Coordinates of C-alpha atoms and ligand atoms in Angstrom, one line a residue:
M1 CA 25.7 36.9 -26.3
E2 CA 24.9 34.8 -23.3
T3 CA 21.8 35.9 -21.4
I4 CA 20.5 34.7 -18.1
K5 CA 17.1 34.8 -16.7
R6 CA 17.2 37.1 -13.6
R7 CA 15.5 36.0 -10.4
S8 CA 12.4 38.0 -9.7
W9 CA 12.9 37.9 -6.0
A10 CA 15.2 37.1 -3.1
E11 CA 14.8 37.2 0.6
P12 CA 14.3 40.8 1.7
F13 CA 16.6 40.4 4.7
K14 CA 20.1 39.3 5.7
I15 CA 21.1 37.0 8.5
K16 CA 22.5 38.5 11.8
S17 CA 22.2 35.6 14.2
V18 CA 22.3 31.9 13.6
E19 CA 21.2 28.8 15.4
P20 CA 23.3 25.6 14.8
L21 CA 21.5 22.4 13.5
R22 CA 22.3 18.9 14.6
M23 CA 22.5 16.0 12.2
T24 CA 21.8 12.4 13.1
T25 CA 22.5 9.0 11.5
R26 CA 19.8 6.7 10.2
E27 CA 20.5 4.3 13.1
E28 CA 19.9 7.0 15.6
R29 CA 16.7 8.0 13.8
E30 CA 15.4 4.4 13.8
L31 CA 15.5 4.6 17.6
T32 CA 14.1 8.1 18.1
I33 CA 11.1 7.6 15.8
K34 CA 10.3 4.3 17.5
E35 CA 10.5 6.0 20.9
A36 CA 8.2 8.7 19.6
G37 CA 5.6 6.2 18.7
F38 CA 6.0 7.0 15.0
N39 CA 4.4 10.4 15.7
T40 CA 6.5 13.3 14.7
F41 CA 4.9 15.5 17.3
L42 CA 6.5 13.3 20.0
L43 CA 10.1 13.7 18.6
K44 CA 12.5 15.8 20.6
S45 CA 13.5 18.9 18.7
R46 CA 17.2 18.1 19.2
D47 CA 16.7 14.9 17.1
V48 CA 15.3 16.9 14.1
Y49 CA 17.4 18.3 11.3
I50 CA 15.1 20.5 9.3
D51 CA 11.9 21.2 11.1
L52 CA 8.9 21.5 8.8
L53 CA 6.4 20.3 11.4
T54 CA 4.6 23.6 11.5
D55 CA 4.9 27.3 10.7
S56 CA 3.2 28.1 14.0
G57 CA 5.4 30.2 16.3
T58 CA 8.5 29.0 14.5
N59 CA 9.1 32.3 12.8
A60 CA 12.4 34.2 12.9
M61 CA 11.8 37.7 14.4
S62 CA 13.5 40.7 13.0
D63 CA 16.0 42.9 14.9
F64 CA 13.2 45.5 15.1
Q65 CA 10.9 43.0 16.8
W66 CA 13.7 41.9 19.2
A67 CA 14.4 45.5 20.1
G68 CA 10.7 45.9 20.8
M69 CA 11.0 43.0 23.3
M70 CA 13.1 45.3 25.5
L71 CA 10.3 47.8 25.5
G72 CA 7.8 45.5 27.2
D73 CA 5.7 47.3 29.7
E74 CA 4.9 44.5 32.1
A75 CA 2.3 46.4 34.1
Y76 CA -0.6 44.1 35.1
A77 CA -3.1 46.6 33.7
G78 CA -3.1 49.0 30.8
S79 CA 0.3 48.1 29.3
E80 CA 1.6 50.5 26.8
N81 CA 2.2 47.6 24.4
Y82 CA -1.5 46.7 24.5
Y83 CA -2.4 50.2 23.1
H84 CA 0.2 49.9 20.4
L85 CA -1.2 46.5 19.4
E86 CA -4.7 47.9 19.4
D87 CA -3.6 50.7 17.1
K88 CA -2.0 48.3 14.6
V89 CA -4.9 45.9 14.6
K90 CA -7.2 48.9 13.9
E91 CA -4.9 50.2 11.2
F92 CA -4.3 46.9 9.3
Y93 CA -7.3 44.8 10.1
G94 CA -9.9 47.5 10.6
Y95 CA -11.6 46.1 13.7
T96 CA -12.6 48.6 16.5
H97 CA -12.1 46.4 19.5
L98 CA -9.3 44.1 20.6
V99 CA -9.0 41.3 23.1
P100 CA -5.5 39.8 23.2
T101 CA -5.2 36.0 23.8
H102 CA -2.2 33.8 24.3
Q103 CA -2.7 32.3 20.8
G104 CA -5.5 31.6 18.3
R105 CA -7.3 28.9 20.2
G106 CA -7.8 31.2 23.1
A107 CA -9.7 33.6 20.8
E108 CA -11.7 30.6 19.4
N109 CA -12.7 29.5 22.8
L110 CA -14.1 33.0 23.7
I111 CA -16.0 33.6 20.5
S112 CA -17.4 30.0 20.5
Q113 CA -18.7 30.3 24.0
I114 CA -20.1 33.8 23.4
L115 CA -22.0 33.1 20.1
I116 CA -22.9 29.4 20.1
K117 CA -26.0 28.1 21.8
P118 CA -26.0 24.3 22.2
G119 CA -27.6 22.6 19.2
Q120 CA -26.7 25.4 16.8
Y121 CA -24.9 24.9 13.5
V122 CA -21.6 26.5 12.6
P123 CA -20.8 26.3 8.9
G124 CA -17.3 26.9 7.6
N125 CA -15.0 26.6 4.6
M126 CA -13.5 23.4 5.8
Y127 CA -12.7 22.7 9.4
F128 CA -9.6 23.6 11.4
T129 CA -8.7 21.3 14.3
T130 CA -8.8 23.7 17.2
T131 CA -11.6 25.8 15.7
R132 CA -14.0 22.9 15.2
L133 CA -13.2 21.5 18.6
H134 CA -14.0 24.7 20.4
Q135 CA -17.3 25.0 18.4
E136 CA -18.2 21.4 19.5
L137 CA -17.2 22.0 23.1
A138 CA -19.6 25.0 23.1
G139 CA -22.4 22.7 21.8
G140 CA -22.2 23.6 18.1
K141 CA -22.2 21.4 15.1
F142 CA -19.7 22.1 12.3
V143 CA -20.9 21.9 8.7
D144 CA -18.4 22.0 5.8
V145 CA -19.6 24.4 3.1
I146 CA -16.3 24.7 1.1
I147 CA -16.5 24.1 -2.7
D148 CA -16.0 20.5 -3.8
E149 CA -12.7 21.3 -5.6
A150 CA -11.1 21.8 -2.2
H151 CA -11.4 18.1 -1.5
D152 CA -9.7 17.2 -4.8
P153 CA -5.9 17.3 -4.6
I154 CA -5.4 18.0 -8.3
A155 CA -8.2 20.4 -9.2
E156 CA -6.4 23.6 -10.4
H157 CA -8.9 26.0 -9.1
P158 CA -7.3 29.4 -8.2
F159 CA -9.4 29.8 -5.1
K160 CA -10.0 26.4 -3.6
G161 CA -10.8 28.0 -0.3
N162 CA -14.1 29.5 -1.6
V163 CA -17.4 28.9 0.1
D164 CA -19.9 27.1 -2.0
L165 CA -22.7 29.6 -1.7
Q166 CA -25.3 27.0 -2.6
K167 CA -24.2 24.7 0.2
F168 CA -24.5 27.6 2.6
E169 CA -27.9 28.6 1.4
N170 CA -29.1 25.0 1.5
L171 CA -28.1 24.8 5.1
I172 CA -30.0 28.1 5.9
N173 CA -33.1 26.8 4.1
K174 CA -32.8 23.4 5.8
V175 CA -32.3 24.4 9.5
G176 CA -33.3 28.1 9.5
A177 CA -31.0 31.1 10.0
E178 CA -31.8 31.3 13.7
K179 CA -30.2 27.8 14.2
I180 CA -26.9 29.0 12.7
A181 CA -24.6 30.6 15.3
Y182 CA -22.3 32.2 12.7
I183 CA -20.2 31.2 9.7
T184 CA -16.4 30.8 10.1
I185 CA -14.4 31.9 7.1
G186 CA -10.8 30.7 7.0
A187 CA -8.2 32.5 4.8
T188 CA -5.6 30.4 3.0
V189 CA -7.5 27.3 4.2
N190 CA -5.0 25.2 6.1
M191 CA -6.6 21.8 5.8
A192 CA -7.3 22.3 2.1
G193 CA -3.6 22.7 1.4
G194 CA -3.2 26.4 2.2
Q195 CA -5.7 27.4 -0.5
P196 CA -6.9 31.0 -0.7
I197 CA -10.5 32.4 -0.8
S198 CA -11.3 35.2 -3.3
M199 CA -12.5 38.7 -2.5
E200 CA -15.5 38.1 -4.7
N201 CA -16.4 35.1 -2.6
L202 CA -15.8 36.8 0.7
R203 CA -18.1 39.7 -0.4
A204 CA -20.8 37.3 -1.5
V205 CA -20.7 35.2 1.7
Y206 CA -21.0 38.4 3.8
Q207 CA -24.0 39.5 1.7
L208 CA -25.8 36.2 2.0
A209 CA -25.0 36.0 5.7
S210 CA -26.0 39.6 6.5
K211 CA -29.3 39.2 4.6
N212 CA -30.1 36.3 7.0
K213 CA -28.7 38.1 10.0
I214 CA -25.9 35.5 10.4
K215 CA -22.6 36.8 11.7
V216 CA -19.3 36.1 9.9
V217 CA -16.3 35.2 12.0
F218 CA -13.1 35.5 10.1
D219 CA -10.2 33.3 10.9
A220 CA -7.6 35.9 10.0
T221 CA -4.6 33.8 11.0
R222 CA -3.3 33.6 7.4
A223 CA -5.2 36.5 5.9
M224 CA -2.1 38.4 4.8
E225 CA -0.9 35.4 2.8
N226 CA -4.4 35.1 1.3
A227 CA -4.2 38.8 0.4
F228 CA -1.1 38.1 -1.6
F229 CA -2.9 35.5 -3.7
I230 CA -5.8 37.9 -4.3
K231 CA -3.4 40.5 -5.6
K232 CA -1.8 37.8 -7.9
R233 CA -4.9 36.1 -9.1
E234 CA -7.9 38.5 -8.9
K235 CA -7.7 41.0 -11.7
A236 CA -9.4 43.9 -9.9
Y237 CA -6.8 43.8 -7.1
E238 CA -3.5 43.6 -9.0
N239 CA -2.7 47.3 -8.3
K240 CA -3.9 47.4 -4.7
T241 CA -1.5 47.1 -1.8
I242 CA -1.6 44.1 0.6
K243 CA -2.8 46.5 3.3
E244 CA -5.7 47.7 1.2
I245 CA -6.7 44.2 0.3
L246 CA -6.5 43.0 3.9
L247 CA -8.7 45.8 5.1
E248 CA -11.3 45.0 2.5
M249 CA -11.2 41.3 3.3
C250 CA -11.8 42.0 7.0
S251 CA -14.6 44.5 6.2
Y252 CA -16.7 41.4 5.1
S253 CA -16.8 40.0 8.6
D254 CA -18.1 40.9 12.1
A255 CA -15.2 39.5 14.2
A256 CA -11.9 37.8 13.7
T257 CA -9.9 35.2 15.6
M258 CA -6.1 35.4 15.1
S259 CA -3.1 33.3 15.8
G260 CA -0.2 35.7 15.6
K261 CA 2.1 32.7 15.5
K262 CA 1.5 32.4 11.7
D263 CA 1.3 35.6 9.6
L264 CA 2.5 37.9 12.3
L265 CA 6.1 36.7 12.6
V266 CA 6.1 36.1 16.3
N267 CA 6.7 33.0 18.5
I268 CA 3.5 33.4 20.7
G269 CA 0.4 35.6 20.7
G270 CA -3.1 35.9 19.2
F271 CA -6.2 38.0 19.5
L272 CA -9.9 38.3 19.1
A273 CA -11.1 41.5 17.4
M274 CA -14.6 42.7 16.5
N275 CA -16.7 45.8 15.8
D276 CA -19.7 45.0 17.9
Y277 CA -19.4 46.5 21.3
E278 CA -21.7 44.0 23.0
I279 CA -19.6 41.0 21.9
F280 CA -16.5 43.0 23.0
E281 CA -17.9 43.6 26.4
E282 CA -18.7 39.9 26.8
A283 CA -15.2 38.8 25.5
R284 CA -13.4 41.3 27.6
N285 CA -15.2 40.0 30.7
M286 CA -14.6 36.3 29.8
V287 CA -11.0 36.6 28.9
V288 CA -10.2 37.3 32.5
V289 CA -11.4 33.8 33.3
Y290 CA -9.4 31.9 30.7
E291 CA -6.4 34.0 29.7
G292 CA -5.7 37.1 31.8
L293 CA -6.8 40.7 32.2
H294 CA -8.2 42.2 29.0
T295 CA -5.1 44.3 28.4
Y296 CA -2.8 41.4 28.3
G297 CA -4.8 38.2 27.6
G298 CA -2.2 35.7 28.7
L299 CA 0.7 37.6 27.0
A300 CA 3.7 39.4 28.4
G301 CA 3.8 43.1 27.4
R302 CA 6.9 42.3 25.3
D303 CA 5.0 39.6 23.3
M304 CA 2.3 42.2 22.4
E305 CA 5.0 44.6 21.3
A306 CA 6.7 42.0 19.0
M307 CA 3.3 41.2 17.5
A308 CA 2.4 44.8 17.0
R309 CA 5.7 45.3 15.1
G310 CA 5.2 42.0 13.3
I311 CA 1.9 43.2 11.8
E312 CA 3.6 45.9 9.9
E313 CA 6.5 43.7 8.6
A314 CA 4.2 40.8 7.7
C315 CA 2.1 43.1 5.5
Q316 CA 5.0 44.0 3.2
F317 CA 4.7 42.7 -0.4
N318 CA 8.4 41.8 -0.5
H319 CA 8.1 39.7 2.6
L320 CA 5.1 37.8 1.3
Q321 CA 6.7 37.3 -2.1
A322 CA 9.8 35.6 -0.6
R323 CA 7.7 33.6 1.9
I324 CA 5.3 32.2 -0.7
G325 CA 8.1 32.1 -3.3
Q326 CA 10.1 29.7 -1.2
V327 CA 7.1 27.3 -0.8
E328 CA 6.5 27.5 -4.6
Y329 CA 10.2 26.8 -5.3
V330 CA 10.0 23.5 -3.4
G331 CA 6.6 22.6 -4.8
N332 CA 7.7 23.2 -8.4
R333 CA 10.8 21.1 -8.0
L334 CA 8.7 18.2 -6.6
I335 CA 6.2 18.5 -9.5
E336 CA 9.1 18.4 -12.0
L337 CA 10.3 15.2 -10.3
G338 CA 6.8 13.6 -10.6
V339 CA 6.1 13.6 -6.8
P340 CA 2.3 13.8 -6.2
I341 CA 1.4 17.0 -4.2
V342 CA -1.7 19.1 -3.8
R343 CA -2.2 21.5 -6.6
P344 CA -2.1 24.5 -6.9
I345 CA 0.8 25.0 -4.5
G346 CA -0.5 26.7 -1.3
G347 CA 0.7 29.6 0.8
H348 CA 2.6 28.0 3.7
A349 CA 3.2 24.4 2.9
I350 CA 3.6 21.6 0.5
F351 CA 1.1 18.8 0.9
L352 CA 2.3 15.4 -0.2
D353 CA -0.5 13.1 -1.4
A354 CA 0.1 10.0 0.8
K355 CA -2.6 7.9 -0.9
Q356 CA -0.6 8.1 -4.1
F357 CA 2.7 7.2 -2.3
Y358 CA 1.1 4.1 -0.7
P359 CA -1.8 2.8 -2.7
Q360 CA -1.1 -0.5 -1.0
L361 CA -2.3 0.9 2.4
E362 CA -5.9 1.1 3.8
Q363 CA -6.8 4.4 5.3
L364 CA -6.8 2.7 8.7
N365 CA -3.1 1.8 8.2
F366 CA -2.5 5.5 8.3
P367 CA -0.8 6.3 5.0
A368 CA 0.0 9.9 5.9
Q369 CA 1.3 9.1 9.4
T370 CA 3.5 6.4 7.7
L371 CA 4.9 8.8 5.1
A372 CA 5.8 11.4 7.7
A373 CA 7.7 8.7 9.7
E374 CA 9.5 7.5 6.5
L375 CA 10.6 11.0 5.7
Y376 CA 12.0 11.5 9.1
L377 CA 13.9 8.1 8.9
D378 CA 15.4 9.1 5.6
S379 CA 16.8 12.5 6.5
G380 CA 15.7 13.8 9.9
I381 CA 13.2 16.2 8.3
R382 CA 10.1 16.5 10.4
A383 CA 6.7 16.9 8.7
M384 CA 3.1 16.4 9.9
E385 CA 0.2 14.1 9.2
R386 CA -2.9 15.7 7.8
G387 CA -5.3 12.8 7.3
I388 CA -7.4 10.4 9.3
V389 CA -5.4 10.9 12.5
S390 CA -5.8 14.7 12.4
A391 CA -9.5 14.3 11.4
G392 CA -10.3 12.6 14.7
R393 CA -13.6 11.0 15.6
N394 CA -17.3 12.0 15.3
K395 CA -18.4 12.8 18.8
E396 CA -21.9 11.3 18.3
T397 CA -21.1 8.0 16.6
G398 CA -17.6 7.5 18.0
D399 CA -16.4 6.5 14.5
H400 CA -13.4 7.9 12.8
Y401 CA -13.9 10.8 10.4
Y402 CA -12.7 9.5 7.0
P403 CA -11.3 12.6 5.2
K404 CA -10.9 12.3 1.5
L405 CA -7.4 13.5 1.7
E406 CA -4.4 11.7 3.3
L407 CA -1.7 14.4 3.3
V408 CA 1.7 15.0 4.8
R409 CA 2.4 18.7 5.3
L410 CA 5.8 20.2 4.9
T411 CA 5.3 23.5 6.5
F412 CA 7.8 26.3 6.1
P413 CA 8.6 28.6 9.0
R414 CA 8.9 32.2 8.0
R415 CA 12.4 33.6 7.4
V416 CA 14.1 30.6 8.9
Y417 CA 15.5 28.2 6.2
T418 CA 17.7 28.8 3.2
Q419 CA 17.3 27.7 -0.4
A420 CA 19.9 24.9 0.3
H421 CA 17.7 23.6 3.1
C422 CA 14.9 23.6 0.5
D423 CA 17.0 21.6 -1.9
V424 CA 17.9 19.0 0.7
T425 CA 14.2 18.6 1.5
V426 CA 13.3 18.0 -2.2
E427 CA 16.1 15.4 -2.4
S428 CA 14.8 13.5 0.6
V429 CA 11.2 13.6 -0.4
F430 CA 12.2 12.2 -3.8
E431 CA 14.2 9.4 -2.2
V432 CA 11.2 8.4 -0.1
W433 CA 9.0 8.5 -3.2
Q434 CA 11.4 6.2 -5.0
N435 CA 11.4 3.7 -2.1
R436 CA 7.6 3.7 -1.7
K437 CA 6.8 0.2 -3.0
N438 CA 7.5 -2.0 0.0
V439 CA 6.4 0.3 2.8
K440 CA 3.9 -1.2 5.3
G441 CA 1.6 0.9 7.4
L442 CA 1.1 1.6 11.1
K443 CA -1.3 0.5 13.9
M444 CA -2.5 3.0 16.5
I445 CA -1.7 1.7 20.0
Y446 CA -2.6 4.8 22.1
E447 CA -5.3 7.3 21.3
P448 CA -5.9 10.5 23.4
K449 CA -9.4 11.9 23.7
Y450 CA -8.9 15.3 22.2
L451 CA -6.9 16.4 19.2
R452 CA -5.4 12.9 19.0
F453 CA -2.8 13.7 16.3
F454 CA -0.7 15.5 18.9
Q455 CA -0.1 12.6 21.2
A456 CA -1.3 9.4 19.5
R457 CA 1.3 6.5 19.4
F458 CA 1.8 3.9 16.7
E459 CA 3.6 0.7 15.9
K460 CA 4.9 -0.7 12.6
L461 CA 2.7 -3.4 11.1
Ligands
LIG1 C1 -2.8 27.7 13.9 C2 -4.2 28.0 13.5 C3 -5.2 28.2 14.4 C4 -5.0 28.1 15.9 O1 -4.1 28.9 16.4 P1 -3.1 28.6 17.7 O2 -2.3 29.8 17.8 O3 -2.3 27.4 17.2 O4 -4.0 28.3 18.8 C5 -6.5 28.6 13.9 N1 -6.7 28.7 12.6 C6 -5.8 28.5 11.7 C7 -6.1 28.6 10.3 C8 -4.5 28.2 12.1 O5 -3.5 28.0 11.2

């Protein structure tokens, strides 16, 4: 008798509304990428076929969230939607106080200015672009304390986002706890390839930090996706719900910054949350300067409602299984075809190892930037550089940071693309891999002062 292996999951939704895609020819793309200075951030969306630039704010909202948009209470002060959001943050993340912000970096700005005194250190499990920049603007100095495996694209560690406790302790011993503003803990560490941190490590970091009276600020942007990995990979948690795991994760921190544009299935929104009333008072006061009154923080009432509803949907196991399953599907197919990607496959994206695509290029010929441009030329698929351009320059020496990894990120928006789109993506990446030999690099011809990867321009060598 014939047997088939049954799929273990499928998307837990069906499609009610569609958005047409535009396809272009190679000739058209030769022009558009040149006009965009070989920077995929500068392409017009209408010239892109499958957009894997980012999973930030590119999520498809549910009918329930869209219905919530009509229930926006657009009062300047005390919007109903703020109180709904506050309830959901308390219920799912466990923090007592909420300050909404227009997106994650708004929250990062507030917490950095409140907690960092100039000259203090801010350790973290690898940097994130906006997080580190706000820390530096507040006078802080970022120190990477992630485990070494995170910098190795093929190390098969199940929790490559873990903090190296020894590195953290060495820093405390070297500079003194009072010189450390706080430690930032990222979940499914973006810059390491979407790699999770374990509950055991979160607990240990919190214990070590608390013992030294150092606060833990949790970047909860991707914490639900991290909770899924904990359930899958950490024995003690296999029978716990995502909600239970998330609450425990957050309990090992004093405050959280959040970009709702990722986990929370919305197009805009974020928040700062904390338990400490004094920090809350300060943040609530400061948010008025930068974002808006403390009950809207730069968001419309309807945006807060969509985010409140998104929290509940995002925390469903079936949603996370399909979301992370889609990324794994693409990653496993690329591995079968011999394309070099960061292992293990992360939560939100596939990271192509550009150094292995183009061993003929120096790091200053921008291998990852080149690969992203080649992929766009091949098929109109838009990806993003995560290498030397993203890493930026050291503020003190003015020199480039030279990251160990030169990666191109294919980031999957939540609930947006189908399996056929995934197949087309795999085919195009494979084509670019096969044509890798004669590719020449790029030269930077314009460099902005802050977060240069967004607006830098390049020319073909
Ligand atoms: C996107 C992101 C941020 C910044 O959030 P924005 O909403 O883009 O300002 C911070 N941390 C992580 C891990 C992110 O992925």
